Each structure stands twice: as C-alpha cells, then as structure tokens.
Amino acid sequence: MSGKPRLTYLNGRGRMEPIRWLLAAAGVEFEEVYLETKEQYEKLIKDGFLLFQQVPLVEIDGMKMVQTRAIMSYIAGKYNLYGKDLKERALIDMYVEGISDLMQMILMFPFSPPDAKEKNLESIKERATNRYFPVFEKVLKQHGQDFLVGNKFSWADVQLMEAILAVEEKVPGVLSGFPQLQVFKTKMSNMPTIKKFLQPGSPRKPPPDAHYVETVLKVFKK
Amino acid sequence: MSTKPKLYYFDGRGKMESIRWLLAAAGVEFEEEFLETRDQYEKLLQGGSLLFQQVPMVEIDGMKMVQTRAILSYIAAKYNLYGKDLKERALIDMYVGGTDDLMGFILVFPFLSAEDKEKQRALIIQKATSRYFPVYEKILKDHGQDFLVGNNFSWADVHLLEAILMVEEKKSDVLSGFPQLQAFKARISSIPAIKKFLEPGSQRKPVPDDKYVETVRRVLRMYYDVKAN
C-alpha cells in the first residue's frame, strides 16, 4: 500500500477532473485506475467499492470515498485549501458551487445530440460571460488580491482556473472582456504545482473526444 | 444585533426545503420572504443580492449566501451538525450527497408532463429502494447506533429523514423492506426540534402543487419543458 490516493474513473475528464486538479494543486501524487469495460465496473459494485454504485471513487486515508463534492471537500480540508474559518469556507463553497454549475454544462456537452450542440455551446458562452465570469472579475477587482478568498490560495482558485481553461477550449477569446481574470489566469499558471499539472505528461486529461463518449456509454449502459 | 436568518425563495419546497429542515433541526428560528412576482425577483437581482442571479438566498451572519450546498454546509458547521473531525465530515458529505441525488429526482417531478411524471415516480421508487435506502439501512445495521455518523445527531440524519418522508409521499409503504430505516424514522421524528417542524403550523412546506409550479415558471420565466432525468 503506497499511501497515495487512488482514483478510479474513466480515462478522461468527466467528474474526476476537478479532483485531479485539486490534488495536483495541493502537490499530492496519486494513482489512477481506468474503467474500460462494463465488467470492471460491475465487479467494483459487486466487491462493495462504490457506495452508491457510482464513480468517481477515490481511495484515500483508508476510506473509499465517493460523491465528487465530498471528495473535494475532504481534500481541500486536509491540505489547507479551505480558508481559515467558517466564513471563508462559506465564500469558497459559494464560489466553487457556482463554478461547478458552469462546469456541469461543459460536462454534459459531449453527450448532447448533434442538433443541440450549437445551442448548448451558445448557452455555455452566455452563462460564462454573463453570469459567472463577471462575479469573479468583480471579486478580484474589489479586493485587489491575488486569490479569491482570504488573500490565500484555496480550492476556489483551483476550480476557477480549471473552469477558465475549459471554457476557453470551447470559446476562444472568452476572457477578452475580463482583465482581472486574464491576470488571475497568468498568476495561477505560474504557481509551481499548477504549472507542472499544465505540462505534457501530467495526469491532466485532454478534452473529451468520441472515444471517451463511446467508453462512457459502453461502461455504464444498462 | 441578533437577527434571525432570512430565507428568500418561493412559497414552496424546491431547493430551499432542505435548508428549512436543517435550521429547524438546529432549533434556529428564521424568517422568510416569498417570491411571488417577477418584479420582486428583478428587484433582488438589481439590488445585487443574488451572486449568481439565483435563489435560494439566505441572509445569515451578515452574508447574503447563495448555493444550497454552501448554505447547508455553513449551517451544519455553525450548529455542530457536521461531525467532530474531517473524517466524520467526509462521511456526512458522502451520505448527504446520496440523499441529495435521490431528492434531485423528486425536485423536478412537479415540472414534468403527466406522462413523464408516471415514469419519474417509478424511477424515484426504484432508485430509493435499490440504490439509496439499502446503503443507509446497512450503515445503521452495521454500527447499531441511533445516528448515521459518530453516534451523534448530524446533518446526515436530518437529510435522510427529509428524503424518506418525500419518497413516502410517492409510495407510502416504501420502507416496508427497511426495518432499520423505519426505526430511524421514528427516532429522528421524535427529536423535539424535528417533532415541532413536523407539526402543522411549522414552516415546513407542503407537497408542491400547480400553483407552486406556476409561480416558479412566472417568476423565473422558466416556460420551457422540463425533461425527466
């Protein structure tokens, strides 16, 4: 037992990607097991690994953790990325939940029918530029600090960075109206652990392609 | 200044109901402002009260909190319903994640077409009885304690009771294969703060009806078809 957290998911972003980002940002090395077949998935369920029969699964500190939010909260708490008190935690939670709503749209995008893709892309662009990015632009402008909460690097910064890059992949130039976010993106990119994660060969997964979608449908098909 | 938390939402369950349950379970009195018109909502938006332009919003301890999960986590921690350490919190978060997913199927229910409602009802019962209830049944059986986590009343217990009652509204005998959950339900319901919340006249909201659906659609201009999960 190496003691490193072990992640079980498909070989792709999905709901595990924010967890990879957070562990990487915290400088924590981890192992990964990739689900490729329905049989592997069914075996995991049969062997009692998946509390609610779902992945992500992260084996960490003797626990078989499921539920993305629970996993992220635990990692953030353990590695001091969750603010210094209850009120900072409340801000981080609010920001992370908002970003998560935006990321949900991106998560579902590869699975939308071809005739809905253009409309969904437009929705992602609209939400990012009208609902979510303006909030964080304003937060950064108002306090003038490098990080979103408490003048300290936190889970919220990691999540925002991930979201910015994910939206940019779909909507290049989306940050053009957000100077604070541009500066934020640069600063985050230069933080050693994040810089490492952004380099080729890191555990970061590429954007979902047809093969990924196919694998998801195959593994989880009833 | 001891102001009570103030909840901004529609006069109905929706995403705010879990927050009402948790505040009530913690013995915290709260005020409510009900959204009835589009104008009220726009006024809140223009006033900058809604961080992501959405409700629920709860004014608490000088903050205008949004995002249901953030609000619930804050309340749980503040009122000592979040376990004694990181590992207990992890368990509570996992368990709440499950009941949240289950209640998610029920949340959309009032907005579905009559035909989709039938399918969704079957789905809710299937998920409850094959995916979620067995988990909590086993947890309670394995440790034999009164509460889900750490032998102490927590957010996880409140959330599970809420979920049980909501599923029972769809199928009254849904707990028939779950003796531990039956005992759990009786136990948690008799905790004074919860008992009070379950009595008529409390701030608990009734099963959503057409008027509720109409209000939500009108205030949010949400006139599109809601698809089942």
Short mmCIF file of C-alpha atoms in Angstrom, two decimals:
data_model
loop_
_atom_site.label_atom_id
_atom_site.label_comp_id
_atom_site.label_asym_id
_atom_site.label_seq_id
_atom_site.Cartn_x
_atom_site.Cartn_y
_atom_site.Cartn_z
CA MET A 1 0.00 0.00 0.00
CA SER A 2 1.71 3.12 -1.25
CA GLY A 3 -0.45 5.52 0.71
CA LYS A 4 -1.07 7.65 -2.34
CA PRO A 5 -4.71 8.39 -3.10
CA ARG A 6 -6.04 6.09 -5.80
CA LEU A 7 -8.55 7.39 -8.30
CA THR A 8 -10.94 5.09 -10.17
CA TYR A 9 -12.70 6.56 -13.17
CA LEU A 10 -12.66 6.53 -16.95
CA ASN A 11 -9.55 7.66 -18.74
CA GLY A 12 -10.91 11.12 -19.30
CA ARG A 13 -12.05 14.28 -17.55
CA GLY A 14 -15.69 13.90 -16.53
CA ARG A 15 -16.41 14.31 -12.85
CA MET A 16 -12.93 13.24 -11.79
CA GLU A 17 -11.05 16.08 -13.45
CA PRO A 18 -11.68 18.70 -10.71
CA ILE A 19 -10.37 16.17 -8.20
CA ARG A 20 -7.20 15.65 -10.25
CA TRP A 21 -6.76 19.43 -10.41
CA LEU A 22 -7.17 19.82 -6.65
CA LEU A 23 -4.79 17.01 -5.72
CA ALA A 24 -2.24 18.32 -8.22
CA ALA A 25 -2.59 21.88 -6.94
CA ALA A 26 -2.03 20.58 -3.40
CA GLY A 27 1.13 18.84 -4.62
CA VAL A 28 -0.27 15.38 -3.88
CA GLU A 29 0.77 12.48 -6.09
CA PHE A 30 -1.91 9.97 -6.92
CA GLU A 31 -2.52 6.72 -8.79
CA GLU A 32 -5.27 6.05 -11.27
CA VAL A 33 -7.29 3.01 -12.30
CA TYR A 34 -9.17 3.41 -15.57
CA LEU A 35 -12.54 1.85 -16.24
CA GLU A 36 -12.63 0.49 -19.75
CA THR A 37 -15.26 -2.26 -19.63
CA LYS A 38 -18.69 -2.83 -18.15
CA GLU A 39 -17.32 -5.92 -16.40
CA GLN A 40 -14.75 -3.88 -14.48
CA TYR A 41 -17.48 -1.53 -13.33
CA GLU A 42 -19.81 -4.34 -12.32
CA LYS A 43 -17.01 -6.00 -10.38
CA LEU A 44 -16.37 -2.82 -8.43
CA ILE A 45 -20.03 -2.71 -7.48
CA LYS A 46 -20.10 -6.38 -6.57
CA ASP A 47 -16.98 -6.03 -4.42
CA GLY A 48 -18.62 -3.20 -2.47
CA PHE A 49 -16.33 -0.38 -3.54
CA LEU A 50 -18.97 2.03 -4.78
CA LEU A 51 -21.28 3.23 -2.03
CA PHE A 52 -23.96 4.41 -4.44
CA GLN A 53 -22.81 2.28 -7.39
CA GLN A 54 -21.15 5.31 -8.95
CA VAL A 55 -17.75 6.69 -9.77
CA PRO A 56 -15.73 8.84 -9.09
CA LEU A 57 -14.15 6.69 -6.42
CA VAL A 58 -11.12 7.93 -4.50
CA GLU A 59 -9.39 5.63 -2.05
CA ILE A 60 -7.75 7.97 0.43
CA ASP A 61 -6.70 7.66 4.06
CA GLY A 62 -8.37 4.26 4.44
CA MET A 63 -11.69 5.47 3.04
CA LYS A 64 -13.40 4.53 -0.20
CA MET A 65 -14.77 7.99 -0.94
CA VAL A 66 -17.48 8.66 -3.48
CA GLN A 67 -19.51 11.78 -4.32
CA THR A 68 -17.36 14.38 -6.04
CA ARG A 69 -18.16 17.21 -3.64
CA ALA A 70 -17.45 15.10 -0.56
CA ILE A 71 -14.10 14.07 -2.01
CA MET A 72 -13.13 17.62 -2.92
CA SER A 73 -14.18 19.00 0.48
CA TYR A 74 -12.08 16.38 2.19
CA ILE A 75 -9.01 17.12 0.08
CA ALA A 76 -9.44 20.87 0.49
CA GLY A 77 -9.83 20.47 4.26
CA LYS A 78 -6.86 18.14 4.58
CA TYR A 79 -4.46 20.25 2.51
CA ASN A 80 -5.43 23.66 3.90
CA LEU A 81 -7.16 24.90 0.76
CA TYR A 82 -10.43 25.63 2.55
CA GLY A 83 -9.90 29.02 4.15
CA LYS A 84 -9.09 29.83 7.75
CA ASP A 85 -12.57 29.88 9.29
CA LEU A 86 -16.23 29.19 8.72
CA LYS A 87 -16.90 32.43 6.83
CA GLU A 88 -14.01 31.92 4.43
CA ARG A 89 -15.22 28.39 3.91
CA ALA A 90 -18.68 29.74 3.13
CA LEU A 91 -17.22 32.02 0.43
CA ILE A 92 -15.15 29.21 -1.03
CA ASP A 93 -18.18 26.92 -1.06
CA MET A 94 -20.33 29.55 -2.80
CA TYR A 95 -17.72 30.22 -5.45
CA VAL A 96 -16.97 26.53 -6.02
CA GLU A 97 -20.66 25.66 -6.32
CA GLY A 98 -21.24 28.43 -8.85
CA ILE A 99 -18.28 27.33 -10.94
CA SER A 100 -19.47 23.75 -10.66
CA ASP A 101 -22.82 24.74 -12.21
CA LEU A 102 -20.92 26.19 -15.18
CA MET A 103 -18.69 23.12 -15.42
CA GLN A 104 -21.77 20.91 -15.41
CA MET A 105 -22.79 22.44 -18.74
CA ILE A 106 -19.36 21.59 -20.16
CA LEU A 107 -19.51 18.10 -18.64
CA MET A 108 -22.78 17.31 -20.37
CA PHE A 109 -21.82 18.91 -23.70
CA PRO A 110 -20.19 15.87 -25.37
CA PHE A 111 -23.32 13.85 -24.68
CA SER A 112 -25.79 16.27 -26.23
CA PRO A 113 -27.34 15.26 -29.56
CA PRO A 114 -25.64 16.79 -32.65
CA ASP A 115 -28.54 19.14 -33.37
CA ALA A 116 -28.39 20.59 -29.85
CA LYS A 117 -24.63 21.17 -29.75
CA GLU A 118 -24.66 24.65 -31.25
CA LYS A 119 -27.36 25.83 -28.86
CA ASN A 120 -25.56 24.30 -25.88
CA LEU A 121 -22.30 25.93 -26.88
CA GLU A 122 -24.09 29.25 -27.04
CA SER A 123 -25.50 28.64 -23.54
CA ILE A 124 -22.04 27.91 -22.16
CA LYS A 125 -20.72 31.13 -23.68
CA GLU A 126 -23.70 33.13 -22.41
CA ARG A 127 -23.52 31.78 -18.86
CA ALA A 128 -19.76 32.17 -18.63
CA THR A 129 -19.76 35.75 -19.87
CA ASN A 130 -22.98 36.98 -18.24
CA ARG A 131 -23.37 35.01 -15.05
CA TYR A 132 -20.12 33.52 -13.77
CA PHE A 133 -17.04 35.34 -15.03
CA PRO A 134 -18.39 38.80 -14.10
CA VAL A 135 -18.75 37.65 -10.48
CA PHE A 136 -15.13 36.60 -10.15
CA GLU A 137 -13.90 39.58 -12.15
CA LYS A 138 -15.64 41.80 -9.62
CA VAL A 139 -14.39 39.84 -6.57
CA LEU A 140 -10.79 40.19 -7.75
CA LYS A 141 -11.19 43.85 -8.70
CA GLN A 142 -12.78 44.79 -5.38
CA HIS A 143 -10.14 43.34 -3.07
CA GLY A 144 -7.22 43.62 -5.48
CA GLN A 145 -5.66 40.45 -4.10
CA ASP A 146 -4.12 37.58 -6.00
CA PHE A 147 -6.52 34.96 -4.70
CA LEU A 148 -10.28 34.81 -4.50
CA VAL A 149 -10.64 34.31 -0.73
CA GLY A 150 -8.69 35.50 2.28
CA ASN A 151 -5.60 36.54 0.36
CA LYS A 152 -4.58 32.91 0.24
CA PHE A 153 -4.53 30.16 -2.38
CA SER A 154 -7.61 27.96 -1.99
CA TRP A 155 -9.85 25.39 -3.65
CA ALA A 156 -11.83 28.26 -5.18
CA ASP A 157 -8.80 29.47 -7.16
CA VAL A 158 -8.09 25.97 -8.50
CA GLN A 159 -11.69 25.48 -9.54
CA LEU A 160 -11.87 28.87 -11.26
CA MET A 161 -8.63 28.22 -13.13
CA GLU A 162 -9.93 24.88 -14.36
CA ALA A 163 -13.18 26.49 -15.49
CA ILE A 164 -11.44 29.33 -17.33
CA LEU A 165 -9.33 26.89 -19.33
CA ALA A 166 -12.29 24.60 -20.02
CA VAL A 167 -14.44 27.45 -21.31
CA GLU A 168 -11.57 28.83 -23.38
CA GLU A 169 -11.30 25.48 -25.12
CA LYS A 170 -14.89 25.95 -26.27
CA VAL A 171 -14.95 29.73 -26.63
CA PRO A 172 -11.51 31.07 -27.50
CA GLY A 173 -11.08 34.69 -26.50
CA VAL A 174 -13.82 34.42 -23.87
CA LEU A 175 -11.63 36.32 -21.40
CA SER A 176 -11.35 39.34 -23.64
CA GLY A 177 -13.75 41.36 -21.51
CA PHE A 178 -12.21 40.26 -18.21
CA PRO A 179 -8.82 41.83 -17.50
CA GLN A 180 -8.71 40.66 -13.86
CA LEU A 181 -9.36 37.09 -14.91
CA GLN A 182 -6.61 37.31 -17.51
CA VAL A 183 -4.14 38.34 -14.82
CA PHE A 184 -5.52 35.66 -12.49
CA LYS A 185 -5.06 33.01 -15.17
CA THR A 186 -1.45 34.01 -15.69
CA LYS A 187 -0.72 34.02 -11.96
CA MET A 188 -2.28 30.61 -11.46
CA SER A 189 -0.42 29.19 -14.45
CA ASN A 190 2.83 30.21 -12.82
CA MET A 191 2.20 28.57 -9.47
CA PRO A 192 4.64 25.65 -9.38
CA THR A 193 2.15 22.82 -8.77
CA ILE A 194 -0.30 24.14 -11.35
CA LYS A 195 2.45 24.84 -13.84
CA LYS A 196 3.54 21.21 -13.50
CA PHE A 197 -0.03 19.99 -13.97
CA LEU A 198 -0.34 22.03 -17.17
CA GLN A 199 2.71 20.42 -18.71
CA PRO A 200 2.51 17.43 -21.06
CA GLY A 201 2.84 14.12 -19.27
CA SER A 202 0.88 15.24 -16.20
CA PRO A 203 -2.28 13.40 -15.04
CA ARG A 204 -4.39 16.14 -16.64
CA LYS A 205 -6.76 14.63 -19.17
CA PRO A 206 -7.44 16.00 -22.68
CA PRO A 207 -10.84 17.34 -23.79
CA PRO A 208 -13.37 14.53 -24.24
CA ASP A 209 -13.43 13.01 -27.71
CA ALA A 210 -15.68 10.49 -29.45
CA HIS A 211 -13.75 7.57 -27.99
CA TYR A 212 -14.32 8.89 -24.46
CA VAL A 213 -18.05 9.30 -25.06
CA GLU A 214 -18.19 5.80 -26.52
CA THR A 215 -16.42 4.35 -23.48
CA VAL A 216 -18.77 6.11 -21.06
CA LEU A 217 -21.81 4.77 -22.86
CA LYS A 218 -20.34 1.28 -23.02
CA VAL A 219 -19.30 1.05 -19.37
CA PHE A 220 -22.49 2.50 -17.89
CA LYS A 221 -25.07 1.27 -20.38
CA LYS A 222 -27.85 -0.64 -18.68
CA MET B 1 -27.69 42.51 16.69
CA SER B 2 -29.30 39.13 16.83
CA THR B 3 -31.11 38.91 13.56
CA LYS B 4 -32.72 35.69 12.52
CA PRO B 5 -31.60 34.16 9.23
CA LYS B 6 -33.88 35.31 6.40
CA LEU B 7 -34.74 32.97 3.55
CA TYR B 8 -35.62 34.24 0.06
CA TYR B 9 -37.45 31.72 -2.12
CA PHE B 10 -40.83 30.73 -3.45
CA ASP B 11 -43.54 29.71 -1.02
CA GLY B 12 -42.82 26.04 -1.56
CA ARG B 13 -40.22 23.34 -1.10
CA GLY B 14 -37.82 23.34 -4.05
CA LYS B 15 -34.18 23.75 -3.17
CA MET B 16 -34.91 25.72 -0.02
CA GLU B 17 -36.69 22.94 1.84
CA SER B 18 -33.50 21.15 2.96
CA ILE B 19 -32.33 24.46 4.42
CA ARG B 20 -35.60 24.90 6.33
CA TRP B 21 -35.23 21.36 7.69
CA LEU B 22 -31.66 21.94 8.84
CA LEU B 23 -32.35 25.27 10.54
CA ALA B 24 -35.38 23.76 12.23
CA ALA B 25 -33.39 20.71 13.36
CA ALA B 26 -30.77 23.05 14.79
CA GLY B 27 -33.52 24.87 16.71
CA VAL B 28 -32.89 28.10 14.79
CA GLU B 29 -35.84 30.40 14.13
CA PHE B 30 -35.88 32.02 10.71
CA GLU B 31 -37.85 34.50 8.64
CA GLU B 32 -38.96 34.03 5.06
CA GLU B 33 -39.65 36.32 2.13
CA PHE B 34 -41.64 34.60 -0.59
CA LEU B 35 -41.10 35.41 -4.26
CA GLU B 36 -44.47 35.83 -5.92
CA THR B 37 -43.85 38.23 -8.78
CA ARG B 38 -41.26 38.74 -11.47
CA ASP B 39 -40.79 42.29 -10.16
CA GLN B 40 -39.69 41.07 -6.74
CA TYR B 41 -37.11 38.83 -8.36
CA GLU B 42 -35.82 41.59 -10.63
CA LYS B 43 -35.56 43.92 -7.66
CA LEU B 44 -33.40 41.35 -5.85
CA LEU B 45 -31.26 40.99 -8.96
CA GLN B 46 -30.82 44.72 -9.42
CA GLY B 47 -30.01 45.14 -5.76
CA GLY B 48 -27.08 42.76 -6.20
CA SER B 49 -28.38 40.31 -3.63
CA LEU B 50 -28.10 37.22 -5.77
CA LEU B 51 -24.49 36.37 -6.50
CA PHE B 52 -25.30 34.11 -9.47
CA GLN B 53 -28.74 35.58 -10.14
CA GLN B 54 -30.38 32.63 -8.40
CA VAL B 55 -32.33 31.67 -5.34
CA PRO B 56 -32.17 30.14 -2.71
CA MET B 57 -30.63 33.09 -0.95
CA VAL B 58 -30.20 33.21 2.81
CA GLU B 59 -29.18 36.29 4.74
CA ILE B 60 -27.22 34.95 7.67
CA ASP B 61 -24.48 36.43 9.86
CA GLY B 62 -24.06 39.45 7.63
CA MET B 63 -23.72 37.37 4.46
CA LYS B 64 -26.10 37.00 1.53
CA MET B 65 -25.45 33.32 0.95
CA VAL B 66 -26.43 31.53 -2.22
CA GLN B 67 -25.85 27.97 -3.48
CA THR B 68 -27.82 25.46 -1.48
CA ARG B 69 -24.88 23.22 -0.63
CA ALA B 70 -22.78 26.15 0.62
CA ILE B 71 -25.64 27.35 2.81
CA LEU B 72 -26.29 23.90 4.25
CA SER B 73 -22.58 23.31 4.98
CA TYR B 74 -22.36 26.64 6.78
CA ILE B 75 -25.40 25.95 8.93
CA ALA B 76 -24.27 22.40 9.70
CA ALA B 77 -20.85 23.57 10.84
CA LYS B 78 -22.16 26.54 12.80
CA TYR B 79 -24.63 24.45 14.76
CA ASN B 80 -22.38 21.44 15.32
CA LEU B 81 -24.20 19.10 12.99
CA TYR B 82 -21.13 18.33 10.89
CA GLY B 83 -19.26 15.67 12.85
CA LYS B 84 -16.27 16.09 15.12
CA ASP B 85 -13.42 15.88 12.60
CA LEU B 86 -12.50 15.74 8.93
CA LYS B 87 -13.30 12.04 8.56
CA GLU B 88 -16.75 12.33 10.10
CA ARG B 89 -17.37 15.32 7.88
CA ALA B 90 -16.33 13.20 4.89
CA LEU B 91 -18.91 10.56 5.82
CA ILE B 92 -21.62 13.15 6.33
CA ASP B 93 -20.77 14.76 2.97
CA MET B 94 -20.95 11.38 1.24
CA TYR B 95 -24.24 10.43 2.81
CA VAL B 96 -25.77 13.84 2.13
CA GLY B 97 -24.54 13.59 -1.46
CA GLY B 98 -26.56 10.40 -1.84
CA THR B 99 -29.79 11.73 -0.34
CA ASP B 100 -29.31 14.91 -2.37
CA ASP B 101 -29.13 12.90 -5.59
CA LEU B 102 -32.26 11.00 -4.56
CA MET B 103 -34.16 14.17 -3.72
CA GLY B 104 -32.99 15.61 -7.04
CA PHE B 105 -35.27 13.16 -8.84
CA ILE B 106 -38.17 14.44 -6.73
CA LEU B 107 -37.27 18.11 -7.17
CA VAL B 108 -38.03 18.09 -10.90
CA PHE B 109 -41.15 16.00 -10.52
CA PRO B 110 -43.79 18.80 -10.31
CA PHE B 111 -42.47 20.32 -13.54
CA LEU B 112 -42.86 17.21 -15.65
CA SER B 113 -45.67 16.37 -18.03
CA ALA B 114 -48.28 13.93 -16.74
CA GLU B 115 -46.77 11.11 -18.79
CA ASP B 116 -43.23 11.81 -17.61
CA LYS B 117 -44.50 12.03 -14.02
CA GLU B 118 -45.55 8.39 -14.10
CA LYS B 119 -42.14 7.30 -15.37
CA GLN B 120 -40.36 9.53 -12.88
CA ARG B 121 -42.37 8.21 -9.96
CA ALA B 122 -41.31 4.68 -10.88
CA LEU B 123 -37.70 5.86 -11.21
CA ILE B 124 -37.76 7.55 -7.80
CA ILE B 125 -39.03 4.41 -6.13
CA GLN B 126 -36.56 2.21 -7.98
CA LYS B 127 -33.60 4.42 -7.06
CA ALA B 128 -34.75 4.73 -3.46
CA THR B 129 -35.24 1.03 -2.92
CA SER B 130 -32.31 -0.33 -4.92
CA ARG B 131 -29.61 2.31 -4.68
CA TYR B 132 -30.09 4.61 -1.69
CA PHE B 133 -32.17 3.09 1.10
CA PRO B 134 -30.13 -0.15 1.20
CA VAL B 135 -26.99 1.90 1.87
CA TYR B 136 -28.40 3.69 4.90
CA GLU B 137 -30.13 0.52 6.11
CA LYS B 138 -26.75 -1.24 6.12
CA ILE B 139 -24.92 1.62 7.82
CA LEU B 140 -27.42 1.65 10.66
CA LYS B 141 -27.44 -2.14 10.92
CA ASP B 142 -23.63 -2.40 10.91
CA HIS B 143 -22.97 0.04 13.75
CA GLY B 144 -26.26 -0.37 15.58
CA GLN B 145 -26.23 3.27 16.67
CA ASP B 146 -29.07 5.76 16.65
CA PHE B 147 -27.45 8.18 14.21
CA LEU B 148 -25.69 7.74 10.89
CA VAL B 149 -22.30 9.21 11.84
CA GLY B 150 -20.23 9.24 15.00
CA ASN B 151 -23.05 8.30 17.35
CA ASN B 152 -24.17 11.90 17.21
CA PHE B 153 -27.09 13.72 15.57
CA SER B 154 -25.89 15.37 12.36
CA TRP B 155 -26.91 16.95 9.08
CA ALA B 156 -26.84 13.47 7.51
CA ASP B 157 -29.69 12.31 9.77
CA VAL B 158 -31.83 15.36 9.01
CA HIS B 159 -31.29 14.99 5.27
CA LEU B 160 -32.10 11.27 5.32
CA LEU B 161 -35.32 11.81 7.23
CA GLU B 162 -36.36 14.50 4.76
CA ALA B 163 -35.63 12.13 1.86
CA ILE B 164 -37.54 9.24 3.45
CA LEU B 165 -40.64 11.35 4.00
CA MET B 166 -40.51 12.70 0.45
CA VAL B 167 -40.27 9.24 -1.07
CA GLU B 168 -43.06 8.01 1.18
CA GLU B 169 -45.27 10.73 -0.28
CA LYS B 170 -44.80 8.95 -3.61
CA LYS B 171 -45.25 5.44 -2.20
CA SER B 172 -46.48 5.19 1.36
CA ASP B 173 -45.12 1.70 2.10
CA VAL B 174 -41.71 2.23 0.51
CA LEU B 175 -39.97 1.48 3.83
CA SER B 176 -41.52 -1.94 4.13
CA GLY B 177 -38.25 -3.75 3.34
CA PHE B 178 -36.16 -1.50 5.59
CA PRO B 179 -36.67 -2.13 9.31
CA GLN B 180 -33.65 -0.05 10.38
CA LEU B 181 -34.93 2.92 8.42
CA GLN B 182 -38.39 2.52 9.96
CA ALA B 183 -36.87 2.68 13.43
CA PHE B 184 -34.63 5.57 12.32
CA LYS B 185 -37.61 7.47 11.02
CA ALA B 186 -39.49 7.07 14.29
CA ARG B 187 -36.44 8.03 16.36
CA ILE B 188 -35.46 11.14 14.43
CA SER B 189 -39.09 12.29 14.10
CA SER B 190 -39.39 12.30 17.87
CA ILE B 191 -36.43 14.63 18.44
CA PRO B 192 -38.15 17.74 19.86
CA ALA B 193 -36.97 20.23 17.21
CA ILE B 194 -37.91 17.84 14.42
CA LYS B 195 -41.20 16.87 16.01
CA LYS B 196 -42.09 20.56 16.15
CA PHE B 197 -41.17 21.01 12.47
CA LEU B 198 -43.40 18.09 11.53
CA GLU B 199 -46.43 19.62 13.23
CA PRO B 200 -48.99 21.74 11.36
CA GLY B 201 -48.22 25.45 11.52
CA SER B 202 -44.47 24.98 11.19
CA GLN B 203 -42.50 26.46 8.30
CA ARG B 204 -42.31 23.11 6.56
CA LYS B 205 -43.83 23.44 3.10
CA PRO B 206 -46.43 21.08 1.59
CA VAL B 207 -46.04 18.88 -1.48
CA PRO B 208 -45.67 21.21 -4.50
CA ASP B 209 -48.90 21.84 -6.40
CA ASP B 210 -49.83 23.51 -9.70
CA LYS B 211 -49.89 26.93 -8.10
CA TYR B 212 -46.28 26.46 -6.96
CA VAL B 213 -45.18 25.36 -10.43
CA GLU B 214 -46.99 28.32 -11.98
CA THR B 215 -45.31 30.75 -9.57
CA VAL B 216 -41.83 29.40 -10.27
CA ARG B 217 -42.37 29.50 -14.02
CA ARG B 218 -43.73 33.03 -13.86
CA VAL B 219 -41.06 34.47 -11.59
CA LEU B 220 -38.14 32.80 -13.38
CA ARG B 221 -39.72 32.96 -16.84
CA MET B 222 -39.00 29.25 -16.98
CA TYR B 223 -41.53 28.25 -19.60
CA TYR B 224 -39.60 25.53 -21.32
CA ASP B 225 -40.38 21.83 -20.89
CA VAL B 226 -38.51 20.20 -18.07
CA LYS B 227 -37.20 16.80 -19.05
CA ALA B 228 -37.11 13.86 -16.70
CA ASN B 229 -33.66 12.58 -15.60
#
